[in-house]
Coordinates of C-alpha atoms (C1' of nucleotides) in Angstrom, one line a residue:
Chain K
M453 CA -2.7 14.2 -26.6
A454 CA -1.5 16.8 -29.1
L455 CA 1.8 14.9 -29.3
L456 CA 0.1 11.5 -29.8
W457 CA -1.9 12.7 -32.8
R458 CA 0.9 15.0 -34.0
S459 CA -1.7 17.7 -33.9
E460 CA -0.7 21.1 -35.3
V461 CA -3.7 22.8 -33.7
A462 CA -1.7 23.9 -30.7
E463 CA 1.7 24.5 -32.3
P464 CA 4.1 26.6 -30.3
V465 CA 3.6 29.8 -32.4
S466 CA 7.0 30.6 -31.1
S467 CA 8.6 34.0 -31.4
S468 CA 11.4 31.8 -33.0
R469 CA 14.0 33.5 -30.9
G470 CA 16.8 31.3 -29.6
P471 CA 18.3 28.1 -31.1
K472 CA 16.3 25.7 -33.1
P473 CA 15.5 22.3 -31.6
R474 CA 18.0 19.8 -32.7
L475 CA 15.8 16.8 -32.5
E476 CA 12.5 15.6 -33.8
I477 CA 9.9 13.9 -31.7
D478 CA 9.7 10.9 -34.1
A479 CA 13.4 10.3 -33.7
I480 CA 13.1 10.3 -29.9
V481 CA 10.2 7.9 -30.0
A482 CA 12.1 5.6 -32.3
A483 CA 15.1 5.7 -30.0
A484 CA 12.8 5.1 -27.1
I485 CA 11.4 1.9 -28.7
A486 CA 14.9 0.7 -29.6
V487 CA 16.1 1.3 -26.0
A488 CA 13.1 -0.4 -24.5
D489 CA 13.4 -3.4 -26.8
S490 CA 17.0 -3.9 -25.9
N491 CA 16.0 -4.4 -22.3
P492 CA 12.3 -5.4 -22.3
S493 CA 11.9 -6.2 -18.7
V494 CA 13.1 -2.8 -17.5
G495 CA 11.8 -0.8 -20.4
L496 CA 13.3 2.6 -21.4
T497 CA 15.2 4.9 -19.2
M498 CA 15.5 8.6 -19.9
R499 CA 19.3 8.5 -19.7
A500 CA 19.5 5.6 -22.2
V501 CA 17.1 7.2 -24.7
A502 CA 19.0 10.5 -24.4
E503 CA 22.3 8.8 -25.1
Q504 CA 20.8 7.1 -28.1
V505 CA 19.9 10.4 -29.7
G506 CA 23.1 12.1 -28.5
V507 CA 21.9 14.5 -25.8
T508 CA 21.7 14.5 -22.1
A509 CA 18.8 13.1 -20.2
M510 CA 17.4 16.5 -19.3
A511 CA 17.3 17.6 -22.9
L512 CA 14.4 15.2 -23.5
Y513 CA 12.2 17.2 -21.2
G514 CA 12.0 19.9 -23.8
Y515 CA 10.2 17.5 -26.1
V516 CA 8.2 15.4 -23.7
P517 CA 6.7 16.4 -20.3
D518 CA 7.9 13.2 -18.5
K519 CA 8.8 9.6 -18.9
N520 CA 5.2 8.3 -18.8
S521 CA 4.4 10.4 -21.8
L522 CA 7.3 9.1 -23.8
V523 CA 6.3 5.6 -22.9
A524 CA 2.8 6.4 -24.1
L525 CA 4.1 7.7 -27.4
A526 CA 6.2 4.6 -27.8
Y527 CA 3.3 2.4 -26.9
D528 CA 1.1 3.9 -29.6
A529 CA 3.9 3.8 -32.1
I530 CA 4.5 0.1 -31.9
H531 CA 0.8 -0.5 -32.7
A532 CA 1.5 0.7 -36.2
E533 CA 3.1 -2.7 -36.7
I534 CA -0.2 -4.5 -36.6
S535 CA -1.7 -5.0 -40.0
D536 CA -5.4 -4.4 -40.5
C537 CA -7.2 -7.6 -40.0
E538 CA -10.5 -6.2 -41.1
R539 CA -9.9 -6.7 -44.7
G540 CA -8.6 -10.2 -44.1
E541 CA -10.0 -13.4 -45.4
G542 CA -11.9 -16.1 -43.6
E543 CA -14.7 -16.2 -41.1
W544 CA -14.9 -14.0 -38.1
R545 CA -13.7 -16.7 -35.7
E546 CA -10.5 -17.3 -37.5
R547 CA -9.9 -13.6 -38.0
T548 CA -10.5 -12.9 -34.3
I549 CA -7.9 -15.5 -33.4
A550 CA -5.5 -14.1 -36.0
W551 CA -6.0 -10.6 -34.5
A552 CA -5.2 -12.0 -31.0
E553 CA -2.1 -13.8 -32.3
D554 CA -0.8 -10.7 -34.1
L555 CA -1.2 -8.7 -30.9
V556 CA 0.5 -11.3 -28.8
A557 CA 3.4 -11.3 -31.2
L558 CA 3.6 -7.5 -30.9
F559 CA 3.6 -7.6 -27.2
V560 CA 6.3 -10.3 -27.2
R561 CA 8.4 -8.2 -29.5
H562 CA 7.9 -5.2 -27.2
A563 CA 7.4 -6.7 -23.8
W564 CA 7.9 -3.4 -21.9
A565 CA 4.5 -2.3 -23.5
L566 CA 2.8 -4.8 -21.2
R567 CA 3.3 -2.6 -18.3
V568 CA 1.4 0.3 -19.8
S569 CA -1.7 0.8 -17.8
Y570 CA -5.2 -0.3 -18.9
A571 CA -7.0 1.9 -16.5
R572 CA -6.4 5.2 -18.3
P573 CA -5.9 4.2 -21.8
V574 CA -3.4 6.0 -24.1
F575 CA -6.0 6.7 -26.9
G576 CA -3.4 7.1 -29.6
P577 CA -4.2 6.7 -33.3
N578 CA -2.5 3.4 -33.9
E579 CA -3.7 1.7 -30.8
Q580 CA -7.2 2.9 -31.7
R581 CA -7.0 1.4 -35.1
V582 CA -6.2 -2.0 -33.6
L583 CA -9.3 -1.9 -31.5
E584 CA -11.3 -0.6 -34.5
S585 CA -10.4 -3.5 -36.7
L586 CA -11.3 -6.0 -34.0
V587 CA -14.7 -4.4 -33.5
G588 CA -15.1 -4.4 -37.3
V589 CA -14.7 -8.1 -37.4
L590 CA -17.0 -8.8 -34.4
R591 CA -19.7 -6.6 -35.8
T592 CA -20.2 -9.1 -38.6
T593 CA -21.7 -11.5 -36.0
H594 CA -24.6 -9.1 -35.3
Q595 CA -24.4 -10.0 -31.6
N596 CA -25.5 -8.0 -28.6
P597 CA -23.1 -5.1 -28.1
D598 CA -22.9 -5.6 -24.4
R599 CA -21.8 -9.2 -25.0
M600 CA -19.4 -7.9 -27.5
R601 CA -17.8 -5.5 -25.1
R602 CA -17.3 -8.3 -22.6
L603 CA -15.7 -10.4 -25.2
V604 CA -13.4 -7.6 -26.2
G605 CA -12.3 -7.3 -22.6
L606 CA -11.6 -11.0 -22.2
L607 CA -9.7 -11.0 -25.5
F608 CA -7.4 -8.3 -24.3
Y609 CA -6.8 -10.1 -21.0
A610 CA -6.0 -13.3 -22.8
V611 CA -3.7 -11.5 -25.2
R612 CA -1.8 -9.7 -22.6
G613 CA -1.7 -12.7 -20.3
T614 CA -0.3 -14.9 -23.0
A615 CA 2.3 -12.4 -24.1
L616 CA 3.3 -11.7 -20.5
T617 CA 3.8 -15.4 -19.9
I618 CA 6.0 -15.8 -22.9
A619 CA 8.0 -12.6 -22.2
E620 CA 8.5 -13.6 -18.6
A621 CA 9.7 -17.0 -19.6
R622 CA 12.3 -15.5 -21.9
E623 CA 13.3 -13.0 -19.4
A624 CA 13.7 -15.6 -16.7
E625 CA 16.0 -17.6 -18.9
V626 CA 18.2 -14.6 -19.4
A627 CA 18.1 -13.3 -15.8
S628 CA 18.7 -16.6 -14.1
G629 CA 21.0 -18.1 -16.6
M630 CA 18.9 -21.2 -16.3
T631 CA 17.2 -23.2 -19.0
E632 CA 13.5 -23.9 -18.6
E633 CA 14.3 -27.5 -18.4
D634 CA 17.0 -26.9 -15.8
W635 CA 14.7 -24.8 -13.7
W636 CA 12.0 -27.4 -13.9
R637 CA 14.3 -30.1 -12.8
T638 CA 15.6 -28.0 -9.9
T639 CA 12.2 -27.0 -8.8
S640 CA 10.6 -30.4 -8.9
A641 CA 13.6 -31.8 -7.1
G642 CA 13.1 -29.2 -4.4
L643 CA 9.5 -30.0 -4.2
D644 CA 10.2 -33.7 -3.8
E645 CA 12.7 -33.1 -1.1
N646 CA 10.7 -30.6 0.9
V647 CA 7.2 -31.8 0.6
Q648 CA 6.7 -35.5 0.3
D649 CA 2.9 -35.6 0.5
F650 CA 2.3 -33.4 -2.5
G651 CA 0.2 -36.0 -4.2
D652 CA -2.0 -36.6 -1.2
R653 CA -2.6 -32.9 -0.6
F654 CA -3.2 -31.9 -4.2
P655 CA -4.7 -34.9 -6.0
N656 CA -6.7 -32.8 -8.5
T657 CA -3.7 -30.8 -9.6
I658 CA -1.6 -33.9 -10.0
W659 CA -4.4 -35.5 -12.1
L660 CA -4.7 -32.5 -14.3
L661 CA -0.9 -32.4 -15.0
S662 CA -0.7 -36.1 -15.6
Q663 CA -3.4 -35.9 -18.2
Q664 CA -1.2 -33.7 -20.3
S665 CA -1.0 -34.8 -23.9
D666 CA 2.5 -34.0 -25.1
L667 CA 3.2 -31.3 -27.5
P668 CA 5.1 -32.1 -30.6
G669 CA 8.7 -30.7 -30.4
S670 CA 9.7 -27.8 -32.4
D671 CA 12.8 -26.8 -34.3
D672 CA 12.4 -23.0 -34.2
G673 CA 14.2 -22.6 -30.9
S674 CA 11.1 -21.6 -29.1
S675 CA 10.8 -22.9 -25.6
Y676 CA 8.2 -25.3 -24.3
V677 CA 6.3 -22.7 -22.3
E678 CA 6.2 -20.5 -25.4
R679 CA 4.6 -23.1 -27.7
Q680 CA 2.3 -24.3 -24.9
S681 CA 1.1 -20.7 -24.4
L682 CA 0.4 -20.1 -28.0
V683 CA -1.5 -23.4 -28.4
N684 CA -3.5 -22.7 -25.3
L685 CA -4.4 -19.2 -26.6
R686 CA -5.7 -20.6 -29.8
S687 CA -7.7 -23.4 -28.3
G688 CA -8.8 -21.3 -25.3
L689 CA -10.1 -18.6 -27.6
G690 CA -11.8 -21.3 -29.5
I691 CA -13.7 -22.2 -26.3
L692 CA -14.5 -18.6 -25.7
L693 CA -15.7 -17.9 -29.2
D694 CA -17.9 -21.0 -29.0
G695 CA -19.6 -19.4 -26.0
F696 CA -19.9 -16.1 -27.7
E697 CA -21.5 -17.6 -30.8
A698 CA -24.0 -19.7 -29.0
A699 CA -27.3 -18.3 -28.1
T700 CA -26.9 -18.2 -24.3
P701 CA -29.3 -20.4 -22.4
H702 CA -27.9 -19.3 -19.0
R703 CA -28.5 -16.0 -17.3
Chain D
M10 CA 11.4 -23.9 -1.5
A11 CA 12.3 -25.1 2.0
L12 CA 11.2 -21.7 3.2
L13 CA 7.9 -21.7 1.3
W14 CA 6.9 -25.0 2.8
R15 CA 8.5 -24.3 6.2
S16 CA 10.3 -27.6 5.7
E17 CA 12.4 -28.9 8.6
V18 CA 14.0 -31.4 6.4
A19 CA 17.0 -29.2 5.7
E20 CA 17.2 -27.3 9.0
P21 CA 20.4 -25.5 9.7
V22 CA 21.7 -28.2 12.1
S23 CA 23.7 -25.3 13.5
S24 CA 26.5 -25.6 15.9
S25 CA 24.4 -23.0 17.8
R26 CA 27.4 -20.9 18.3
G27 CA 26.9 -17.1 18.1
P28 CA 23.8 -15.1 18.9
K29 CA 20.3 -16.4 18.3
P30 CA 18.3 -14.9 15.5
R31 CA 16.1 -12.0 16.7
L32 CA 13.4 -12.5 14.1
E33 CA 11.1 -15.1 12.8
I34 CA 10.4 -15.6 9.2
D35 CA 6.7 -15.4 9.6
A36 CA 7.0 -11.9 11.2
I37 CA 9.2 -10.8 8.3
V38 CA 6.7 -12.1 5.8
A39 CA 3.8 -10.4 7.7
A40 CA 5.8 -7.1 7.7
A41 CA 6.5 -7.6 4.0
I42 CA 2.8 -7.9 3.2
A43 CA 2.0 -4.9 5.3
V44 CA 4.6 -2.8 3.6
A45 CA 3.6 -3.9 0.2
D46 CA 0.0 -3.3 0.9
S47 CA 0.7 0.2 2.0
N48 CA 2.2 1.1 -1.4
P49 CA 0.7 -1.5 -3.8
S50 CA 2.0 0.0 -7.0
V51 CA 5.6 -0.1 -5.8
G52 CA 5.5 -3.2 -3.7
L53 CA 7.8 -3.9 -0.9
T54 CA 11.3 -2.5 -0.4
M55 CA 13.9 -4.2 1.7
R56 CA 14.5 -1.0 3.6
A57 CA 10.9 -0.5 4.5
V58 CA 10.3 -4.1 5.6
A59 CA 13.5 -4.0 7.7
E60 CA 12.3 -0.8 9.4
Q61 CA 8.9 -2.4 10.0
V62 CA 10.6 -5.2 12.0
G63 CA 13.1 -3.0 13.6
V64 CA 16.4 -4.0 11.9
T65 CA 18.5 -2.7 9.1
A66 CA 17.9 -3.7 5.5
M67 CA 20.9 -6.0 5.3
A68 CA 19.7 -8.0 8.4
L69 CA 16.9 -9.4 6.3
Y70 CA 19.5 -11.2 4.1
G71 CA 20.1 -13.6 6.9
Y72 CA 16.6 -14.9 6.6
V73 CA 16.0 -14.6 3.0
P74 CA 18.4 -14.9 0.0
D75 CA 17.1 -11.9 -1.8
K76 CA 14.1 -9.6 -2.4
N77 CA 12.5 -11.9 -5.0
S78 CA 12.3 -14.7 -2.5
L79 CA 10.7 -12.5 0.1
V80 CA 8.1 -11.4 -2.5
A81 CA 7.5 -15.1 -3.3
L82 CA 6.9 -15.9 0.3
A83 CA 4.5 -12.9 0.7
Y84 CA 2.8 -14.0 -2.5
D85 CA 2.1 -17.4 -1.2
A86 CA 1.1 -16.2 2.2
I87 CA -1.7 -14.0 0.9
H88 CA -3.2 -16.9 -0.9
A89 CA -4.1 -18.3 2.6
E90 CA -6.9 -15.7 2.6
I91 CA -8.8 -17.5 -0.1
S92 CA -11.4 -19.8 1.3
D93 CA -11.8 -23.3 -0.1
C94 CA -14.5 -23.1 -2.8
E95 CA -14.5 -26.9 -3.3
R96 CA -16.9 -27.6 -0.5
G97 CA -19.2 -24.7 -1.6
E98 CA -22.7 -24.9 -2.6
G99 CA -24.2 -24.5 -6.1
E100 CA -23.4 -25.8 -9.5
W101 CA -19.9 -25.7 -11.0
R102 CA -20.5 -22.6 -13.1
E103 CA -21.4 -20.5 -10.1
R104 CA -18.6 -21.9 -8.0
T105 CA -16.1 -21.2 -10.7
I106 CA -17.2 -17.6 -11.0
A107 CA -17.1 -17.3 -7.2
W108 CA -13.6 -18.6 -7.3
A109 CA -12.6 -16.0 -9.8
E110 CA -14.2 -13.2 -7.9
D111 CA -12.5 -14.2 -4.7
L112 CA -9.2 -14.2 -6.4
V113 CA -9.8 -10.9 -8.0
A114 CA -10.6 -9.4 -4.6
L115 CA -7.4 -10.9 -3.2
F116 CA -5.3 -9.4 -6.0
V117 CA -7.1 -6.0 -5.6
R118 CA -6.3 -6.1 -1.9
H119 CA -2.7 -7.0 -2.7
A120 CA -2.1 -5.4 -6.0
W121 CA 1.7 -5.8 -5.8
A122 CA 1.2 -9.6 -6.1
L123 CA 0.1 -9.0 -9.7
R124 CA 3.7 -8.4 -10.7
V125 CA 4.8 -11.8 -9.6
S126 CA 5.8 -13.8 -12.6
Y127 CA 3.7 -16.5 -14.2
A128 CA 6.5 -18.0 -16.1
R129 CA 8.2 -19.7 -13.2
P130 CA 5.5 -20.2 -10.7
V131 CA 6.1 -19.9 -7.0
F132 CA 4.7 -23.3 -6.1
G133 CA 3.9 -22.5 -2.5
P134 CA 1.4 -24.4 -0.5
N135 CA -1.3 -21.8 -0.3
E136 CA -1.2 -20.9 -3.9
Q137 CA -1.3 -24.5 -4.7
R138 CA -4.4 -25.0 -2.7
V139 CA -6.2 -22.3 -4.6
L140 CA -5.5 -24.1 -7.9
E141 CA -6.4 -27.4 -6.4
S142 CA -9.8 -26.2 -5.4
L143 CA -10.5 -24.8 -8.8
V144 CA -9.6 -28.0 -10.5
G145 CA -11.7 -29.9 -8.0
V146 CA -14.7 -27.9 -9.1
L147 CA -14.0 -28.3 -12.8
R148 CA -13.5 -32.0 -12.5
T149 CA -17.1 -32.4 -11.7
T150 CA -17.9 -31.5 -15.4
H151 CA -16.1 -34.6 -16.6
Q152 CA -14.7 -32.6 -19.5
N153 CA -11.6 -33.3 -21.5
P154 CA -8.5 -32.4 -19.4
D155 CA -6.8 -30.6 -22.2
R156 CA -9.8 -28.3 -22.6
M157 CA -9.8 -28.0 -18.8
R158 CA -6.2 -26.8 -18.7
R159 CA -6.9 -24.2 -21.4
L160 CA -9.9 -23.0 -19.4
V161 CA -7.8 -22.7 -16.3
G162 CA -5.3 -20.6 -18.2
L163 CA -7.9 -18.2 -19.5
L164 CA -9.5 -18.0 -16.0
F165 CA -6.2 -16.9 -14.5
Y166 CA -5.7 -14.4 -17.3
A167 CA -9.1 -12.9 -16.8
V168 CA -8.7 -12.8 -13.1
R169 CA -5.3 -11.0 -13.2
G170 CA -6.5 -8.7 -16.0
T171 CA -9.6 -7.7 -14.1
A172 CA -7.7 -7.1 -10.9
L173 CA -5.0 -5.2 -12.6
T174 CA -7.5 -2.9 -14.2
I175 CA -9.1 -2.1 -10.9
A176 CA -5.8 -1.7 -9.1
E177 CA -4.5 0.6 -11.8
A178 CA -7.6 2.7 -11.7
R179 CA -7.3 3.2 -8.0
E180 CA -3.6 3.9 -8.3
A181 CA -4.1 6.4 -11.1
E182 CA -6.6 8.3 -9.0
V183 CA -4.1 8.6 -6.2
A184 CA -1.0 9.3 -8.3
S185 CA -2.6 11.9 -10.6
G186 CA -4.9 13.4 -8.0
M187 CA -7.6 13.2 -10.6
T188 CA -10.9 11.6 -10.3
E189 CA -11.9 9.1 -13.0
E190 CA -14.6 11.6 -14.1
D191 CA -12.2 14.5 -14.3
W192 CA -9.7 12.4 -16.2
W193 CA -12.3 11.3 -18.7
R194 CA -13.5 14.9 -19.1
T195 CA -10.0 16.1 -19.7
T196 CA -9.1 13.3 -22.0
S197 CA -12.2 13.5 -24.2
A198 CA -11.8 17.3 -24.4
G199 CA -8.2 16.8 -25.6
L200 CA -9.4 14.3 -28.1
D201 CA -12.1 16.6 -29.4
E202 CA -9.6 19.4 -29.7
N203 CA -6.8 17.5 -31.4
V204 CA -8.6 15.1 -33.6
Q205 CA -11.8 16.2 -35.1
D206 CA -12.4 13.3 -37.4
F207 CA -12.4 10.6 -34.7
G208 CA -15.9 9.4 -35.7
D209 CA -15.0 9.1 -39.3
R210 CA -11.8 7.2 -38.6
F211 CA -13.2 4.8 -36.0
P212 CA -16.9 4.2 -36.7
N213 CA -17.0 0.8 -35.2
T214 CA -15.4 1.9 -31.9
I215 CA -17.8 4.8 -31.6
W216 CA -20.7 2.4 -32.3
L217 CA -19.6 0.0 -29.6
L218 CA -19.2 2.7 -27.0
S219 CA -22.6 4.3 -27.9
Q220 CA -24.4 1.0 -27.5
Q221 CA -23.4 0.9 -23.8
S222 CA -26.3 0.2 -21.5
D223 CA -25.7 2.3 -18.4
L224 CA -24.7 0.6 -15.2
P225 CA -26.8 1.4 -12.1
G226 CA -25.0 3.7 -9.8
S227 CA -23.5 2.5 -6.6
D228 CA -23.3 3.8 -3.1
D229 CA -20.3 1.8 -1.8
G230 CA -17.8 4.4 -3.1
S231 CA -16.4 2.1 -5.8
S232 CA -15.5 3.8 -9.1
Y233 CA -17.2 3.3 -12.4
V234 CA -14.3 1.3 -13.9
E235 CA -14.3 -0.9 -10.8
R236 CA -18.0 -1.8 -11.1
Q237 CA -17.8 -2.2 -14.8
S238 CA -14.8 -4.5 -14.5
L239 CA -16.5 -6.8 -12.1
V240 CA -19.7 -6.9 -14.1
N241 CA -17.7 -7.7 -17.2
L242 CA -15.8 -10.4 -15.5
R243 CA -18.9 -12.1 -14.3
S244 CA -20.7 -11.9 -17.7
G245 CA -17.5 -12.6 -19.6
L246 CA -16.8 -15.7 -17.7
G247 CA -20.4 -16.7 -18.4
I248 CA -19.6 -16.6 -22.1
L249 CA -16.5 -18.5 -21.5
L250 CA -18.1 -21.2 -19.4
D251 CA -20.9 -21.5 -22.0
G252 CA -18.3 -22.4 -24.5
F253 CA -16.6 -24.8 -22.1
E254 CA -19.8 -26.6 -21.4
A255 CA -20.9 -27.0 -24.9
A256 CA -19.8 -30.0 -26.9
T257 CA -17.6 -28.3 -29.4
P258 CA -18.7 -28.5 -33.0
H259 CA -15.7 -26.6 -34.2
R260 CA -12.1 -27.9 -34.7
Chain P
dG888 C1' 27.2 45.4 -35.2
dA889 C1' 26.6 45.4 -30.3
dC890 C1' 22.9 44.4 -27.2
dT891 C1' 18.8 42.0 -25.4
dG892 C1' 15.9 38.4 -24.3
dA893 C1' 14.1 34.0 -25.3
dT894 C1' 15.2 29.3 -26.0
dA895 C1' 17.7 24.6 -26.1
dC896 C1' 20.7 22.3 -23.9
dT897 C1' 24.1 20.8 -20.0
dA898 C1' 25.8 20.1 -15.2
dT899 C1' 24.8 18.9 -10.9
dA900 C1' 22.2 17.2 -7.2
dC901 C1' 18.6 14.7 -4.4
dG902 C1' 16.5 10.9 -2.5
dG903 C1' 15.2 6.4 -3.7
dC904 C1' 16.4 1.4 -5.0
dG905 C1' 18.9 -3.7 -4.3
dT906 C1' 22.7 -5.6 -2.4
dA907 C1' 28.2 -6.3 -2.1
dT908 C1' 31.5 -5.8 1.3
dA909 C1' 33.5 -5.2 5.7
dG910 C1' 33.4 -4.8 10.4
dA911 C1' 31.2 -4.8 15.1
dG912 C1' 29.0 -7.2 18.8
dA913 C1' 27.1 -11.1 21.1
dT914 C1' 27.1 -15.9 22.2
dG915 C1' 28.2 -20.6 23.6
dG916 C1' 31.6 -24.7 23.3
dT917 C1' 36.1 -25.6 24.7
Chain J
dA40 C1' 39.1 -17.0 29.5
dC41 C1' 39.3 -17.5 24.9
dC42 C1' 37.8 -17.6 20.3
dA43 C1' 35.1 -19.5 16.5
dT44 C1' 30.8 -18.6 14.8
dC45 C1' 26.9 -16.3 13.9
dT46 C1' 23.7 -11.9 13.7
dC47 C1' 23.4 -7.6 12.7
dT48 C1' 25.1 -2.7 11.3
dA49 C1' 27.6 0.7 8.5
dT50 C1' 29.0 2.1 4.3
dA51 C1' 29.3 2.3 -0.5
dC52 C1' 28.2 1.5 -5.6
dG53 C1' 25.7 2.3 -9.6
dC54 C1' 21.3 2.8 -11.1
dC55 C1' 16.6 5.6 -11.5
dG56 C1' 13.4 10.1 -12.6
dT57 C1' 13.6 14.8 -12.5
dA58 C1' 14.2 19.7 -9.9
dT59 C1' 17.2 23.4 -10.3
dA60 C1' 20.5 26.4 -12.0
dG61 C1' 23.7 27.8 -15.3
dT62 C1' 25.5 28.1 -20.2
dA63 C1' 25.5 28.5 -25.1
dT64 C1' 23.1 29.9 -29.2
dC65 C1' 20.1 32.2 -31.9
dA66 C1' 16.5 36.3 -33.8
dG67 C1' 15.1 40.7 -33.5
dT68 C1' 16.1 45.6 -32.1
dC69 C1' 18.6 49.9 -31.8

DNA sequence: GACTGATACTATACGGCGTATAGAGATGGT
DNA sequence: ACCATCTCTATACGCCGTATAGTATCAGTC
């Protein structure tokens, strides 16, 4: 906690005997982010971070109690990349969706951060600011705060789910050496071969897939899953926010 | 794929020379589930599964190409625990929420399954049936299939997010040896000590938290986070389904 | 200016992981 | 009886987080 907030309340008050520390915590965190980004699916390793800053793995334990703490520091640090949406333009719906899209982009850039636990939040300053700005936007709707908290929960779930899907799609392409298209071709060929009665057993699924209106292609090199996920997020949140806005007749 | 569907299309057609296999794939999958359940945050290890069935780790590679495939088999197998909600009673809203709650319970029982990738789905028969039954319910609304697909996406995100939160809360309690209450006390004490101006910097967050209407206690030993998560899921999905049901005036 | 004690860092080691590789043992067709 | 073929075992490699012990470097004291 003291590290997260760079608090000087509980500074070492050291007798200043012995050698001075050679590193700074910010440099370690920056190295940690760089290392984790370079292998998003695995995340950081103490050895790799140490090498990045030019010490042995064990030297890091003088600055940080364990790996989890370092990950928490890195997790909070990347949230500084999110710009404050509170002072943005537009109505609350559009600003909420923009908030979600910014956060998805953040998690796609730093996919390792998706494995940081929800159950016992980090409570760092930057992460806190991201939540604060969302609540600021939602408060303008003057809705019931209980409803608001539920909405916030679903928003985070949707954001992390979307980012995870995109990150996993990218990772799968690298790990398997197989294009999304190739994989799909292989998989559907395997399905055809091994289960001939798919259509009979799962008529609803087939129907839903067949009703798919095609996405326009894209020239930015993003994959199909990626574009599909982002479109679904935007429209899906549209549905959710419709429900949030409406006076609720049910329950 | 052939393994998932227990297809006999591509059976070995072996010359039947050499010793007979000592194991059956179903026994291995059952052992895999047992092992993974016994340590949900780590999931299965080849060595542990092998020990469970009484062979060495490498022997498993005669039945399964690699660990990922075994996880995929286990992942599909647990979906057989979900009862078909299509023939259930009640209106589509309640049946959809029941579907989500069943799936959350499944993922809480088998938290390791939450780490199975979304990007390149498993496409096993049991998992497929779970999706099929949801689509069957949603089709009774005669809504636009594009909207429906977006709803399905959000539903899965909400389910996995909720289950993940609960599973992580349980895991954290075991791993840290710290009750949720203890942790909260420690954390908020740390916050108070290290950042005195929290209220000034994050007024909206403070407001949202202070508006919390207390949950009734529970006597089933479930934690606060757990009950809160389930309540939020039910009400949050209520909001979402309101939005789905409504003719959409926006965009 | 030598000595002392605290401190920052290094070296090594442990038990875990997935799985490549090589070899042993059993089996059934010839 | 032989041996090709198949199942399973044994061993090893390079990773991981981090406990433990040892070494180098400094500030203060005499």
